[in-house]
Coordinates of C-alpha atoms and ligand atoms in Angstrom, one line a residue:
M1 CA -36.4 -66.7 111.7
R2 CA -39.9 -68.8 113.0
G3 CA -42.0 -65.8 114.5
S4 CA -40.4 -62.7 113.9
D5 CA -43.6 -60.0 113.1
R6 CA -41.9 -59.6 109.2
P7 CA -40.7 -62.5 108.6
R8 CA -38.1 -61.9 105.0
I9 CA -38.8 -64.0 102.6
A10 CA -36.8 -65.1 98.8
I11 CA -39.7 -66.6 96.3
L12 CA -37.5 -68.6 93.6
I13 CA -39.4 -69.2 90.4
S14 CA -38.5 -70.5 86.9
G15 CA -41.8 -68.9 85.2
T16 CA -44.6 -67.1 85.2
G17 CA -45.2 -66.3 88.5
G18 CA -48.9 -66.3 89.2
N19 CA -47.9 -68.2 93.1
M20 CA -45.1 -65.0 92.9
D21 CA -47.5 -62.6 92.3
E22 CA -51.0 -63.6 94.5
I23 CA -47.5 -63.7 97.2
I24 CA -45.8 -60.1 96.4
R25 CA -50.0 -59.0 96.9
S26 CA -50.8 -60.3 99.9
C27 CA -47.6 -58.8 101.4
R28 CA -48.3 -56.1 99.9
S29 CA -52.0 -55.8 101.2
G30 CA -50.8 -57.3 105.1
Q31 CA -52.7 -60.4 104.4
L32 CA -49.4 -62.2 104.9
E33 CA -46.9 -60.7 107.5
A34 CA -44.3 -61.0 106.0
E35 CA -41.6 -58.7 103.5
T36 CA -40.5 -60.4 99.6
A37 CA -37.0 -59.5 100.1
I38 CA -35.5 -60.9 96.5
V39 CA -37.2 -63.2 93.9
I40 CA -34.5 -65.5 92.4
S41 CA -34.5 -66.8 89.2
D42 CA -32.3 -69.4 87.8
N43 CA -34.3 -68.4 84.1
P44 CA -33.5 -64.4 82.8
D45 CA -36.9 -65.1 80.2
A46 CA -38.7 -66.2 82.8
P47 CA -42.1 -63.4 83.3
G48 CA -42.1 -64.2 87.0
V49 CA -38.8 -62.1 86.4
K50 CA -40.3 -59.2 84.4
K51 CA -43.4 -58.4 87.1
A52 CA -40.7 -58.6 89.6
R53 CA -39.2 -56.1 88.1
S54 CA -42.4 -53.8 87.3
A55 CA -43.4 -54.7 91.3
R56 CA -39.7 -53.2 92.1
I57 CA -38.7 -56.4 93.8
E58 CA -34.8 -56.6 93.7
T59 CA -34.1 -60.1 91.7
F60 CA -31.6 -62.1 91.3
V61 CA -30.7 -64.9 88.3
S62 CA -28.8 -67.6 88.7
R63 CA -27.6 -68.7 85.2
Y64 CA -28.0 -72.4 85.1
R65 CA -25.5 -74.3 82.0
K66 CA -24.7 -77.8 81.0
E67 CA -20.7 -77.7 81.7
R68 CA -21.7 -76.1 84.7
P69 CA -22.7 -78.1 88.5
R70 CA -25.3 -76.7 89.8
E71 CA -24.0 -76.8 93.3
E72 CA -22.0 -73.2 91.8
N73 CA -25.3 -72.1 91.5
E74 CA -26.8 -72.8 95.0
S75 CA -24.1 -71.2 96.5
E76 CA -24.1 -67.5 94.6
I77 CA -28.1 -68.2 95.7
A78 CA -27.0 -70.2 99.6
D79 CA -24.5 -66.8 99.4
V80 CA -27.4 -63.8 97.9
I81 CA -29.6 -65.3 100.3
V82 CA -27.6 -65.4 103.3
K83 CA -26.2 -61.3 102.8
R84 CA -30.0 -60.4 102.7
G85 CA -31.4 -62.1 105.2
I86 CA -33.6 -64.6 104.6
D87 CA -36.0 -66.4 107.0
W88 CA -37.6 -68.3 104.3
I89 CA -37.3 -69.5 101.4
V90 CA -40.6 -70.0 99.0
L91 CA -40.5 -72.0 96.5
A92 CA -43.1 -71.1 93.5
G93 CA -42.9 -73.3 90.7
F94 CA -39.4 -73.2 90.4
M95 CA -38.2 -75.7 87.7
R96 CA -34.8 -76.7 89.6
V97 CA -33.7 -79.9 92.0
L98 CA -32.2 -78.9 95.0
S99 CA -29.4 -80.5 95.9
P100 CA -28.5 -82.4 99.8
G101 CA -26.7 -79.7 100.7
F102 CA -28.1 -77.2 99.6
V103 CA -31.7 -78.2 101.6
K104 CA -28.9 -79.0 104.6
M105 CA -27.9 -75.7 104.8
F106 CA -31.6 -74.1 105.0
R107 CA -33.2 -77.5 106.5
G108 CA -36.8 -76.7 107.4
R109 CA -36.7 -73.6 105.9
I110 CA -37.2 -74.1 102.6
V111 CA -41.3 -74.7 101.6
N112 CA -42.5 -75.7 97.5
I113 CA -46.1 -75.7 96.1
H114 CA -47.2 -78.7 94.5
P115 CA -50.1 -79.6 91.3
A116 CA -51.4 -82.9 93.1
L117 CA -51.6 -84.3 95.9
L118 CA -48.3 -85.3 97.4
P119 CA -48.1 -88.2 98.0
S120 CA -49.2 -88.8 94.4
F121 CA -48.4 -87.4 91.2
P122 CA -45.1 -85.9 91.9
G123 CA -42.7 -84.9 89.0
A124 CA -42.6 -81.7 87.2
H125 CA -46.4 -82.5 85.1
A126 CA -48.4 -83.4 87.8
I127 CA -51.2 -82.1 85.9
R128 CA -50.8 -83.5 82.9
D129 CA -50.4 -87.1 85.4
A130 CA -53.7 -87.5 87.1
L131 CA -55.8 -86.7 84.2
K132 CA -54.5 -89.5 82.1
A133 CA -54.3 -91.6 85.2
G134 CA -58.4 -91.3 85.4
A135 CA -58.3 -90.0 89.1
D136 CA -61.9 -88.4 89.5
F137 CA -59.8 -85.6 92.5
T138 CA -56.6 -83.6 92.5
G139 CA -55.0 -81.1 94.1
V140 CA -52.5 -78.5 95.7
T141 CA -50.4 -79.1 98.1
I142 CA -48.1 -77.3 100.4
H143 CA -44.9 -78.9 101.9
I144 CA -41.3 -78.1 103.5
V145 CA -39.0 -78.9 101.4
D146 CA -36.3 -82.5 102.9
E147 CA -33.4 -83.9 100.4
L148 CA -35.7 -85.8 97.9
V149 CA -38.0 -84.5 94.7
D150 CA -41.0 -83.4 96.3
H151 CA -40.9 -85.0 100.0
G152 CA -41.2 -83.6 103.3
P153 CA -43.4 -83.0 105.9
I154 CA -46.8 -82.0 103.9
I155 CA -48.0 -78.5 106.0
A156 CA -51.3 -78.4 103.8
Q157 CA -53.6 -79.6 101.0
E158 CA -56.2 -79.0 98.4
E159 CA -58.5 -81.1 96.7
V160 CA -59.6 -80.0 93.1
P161 CA -62.0 -81.5 90.8
I162 CA -61.2 -83.5 87.9
L163 CA -64.4 -82.5 85.8
P164 CA -65.8 -85.5 82.6
N165 CA -64.6 -82.7 79.8
D166 CA -61.3 -81.0 81.7
T167 CA -58.6 -80.6 79.4
E168 CA -54.6 -80.3 80.2
E169 CA -55.5 -76.4 80.7
S170 CA -58.6 -76.0 81.5
L171 CA -57.4 -78.2 85.2
A172 CA -54.4 -76.4 85.3
E173 CA -56.5 -73.4 85.6
R174 CA -58.8 -74.5 88.1
I175 CA -55.4 -75.6 90.4
H176 CA -53.9 -72.7 90.3
E177 CA -56.8 -71.1 91.7
A178 CA -56.7 -73.4 94.5
E179 CA -53.3 -72.3 94.7
H180 CA -53.3 -69.1 94.7
R181 CA -56.3 -69.2 97.2
L182 CA -54.0 -71.5 100.0
Y183 CA -50.4 -71.2 99.3
P184 CA -50.4 -66.8 101.1
R185 CA -53.0 -68.3 103.6
T186 CA -51.1 -71.1 104.9
L187 CA -47.8 -69.1 105.0
Q188 CA -48.9 -66.7 107.4
Q189 CA -49.6 -69.7 109.3
L190 CA -46.6 -71.4 108.7
F191 CA -45.0 -68.4 109.8
H192 CA -46.5 -67.4 112.4
D193 CA -47.1 -70.5 114.0
D194 CA -50.1 -71.1 113.5
I195 CA -49.3 -74.6 111.8
Ligands
GRF1 C1 -47.5 -73.9 90.2 O1 -48.1 -74.9 89.1 C2 -46.8 -75.2 90.7 O2 -47.8 -75.8 92.1 C3 -45.8 -75.2 90.1 O3 -45.2 -74.8 89.4 C4 -46.6 -74.0 89.0 C5 -45.8 -72.3 89.3 O4 -46.8 -71.7 88.3 N1 -45.0 -76.0 91.0 P1 -46.8 -69.9 88.5 O5 -45.2 -69.6 88.1 O6 -46.9 -69.6 90.2 O7 -47.5 -69.2 87.7

């Protein structure tokens, strides 16, 4: 529901939750006029789930299993999202591909952050791939999610240079710094119609 005063967001994570942390912090400080209503994960052991609980944010875990179609997980997740009156779904390191049916249900209301300048280096190893390719720079992309992986209308990008002695770790650190700056700021613009 674009334009509401403090849209309710669900943050979807699988891992560390660094971006999630920044978003929660920005909501609480008022820099991001939104409410983190729930954190959803496919991984019960994700450090981000623990962090969300310590921050007293409601969490919901839907365990993915090989023998179970992902649509069953997505239907659990969709139920929670609808019941909690969520306006926006914010992907922050959620390592599952969303099915076209899920995307259709929430079309235009799912945002993702990717650690490269899309359309360059899509996929799960974007930082490593940029380094291996010998690129001079890479970066961060924030986009609306469509049916394709790491694809959809781009709403913000920031370049990050690749330095001569960069390792995957040092580059990842600078990319994450850029992400943590860019994500809350871009969400604020998106939710409040400045984009
Ligand atoms: C980030 O690099 C994000 O771009 C990618 O997954 C990573 C998640 O990191 N989609 P964190 O869990 O937010 O620290």
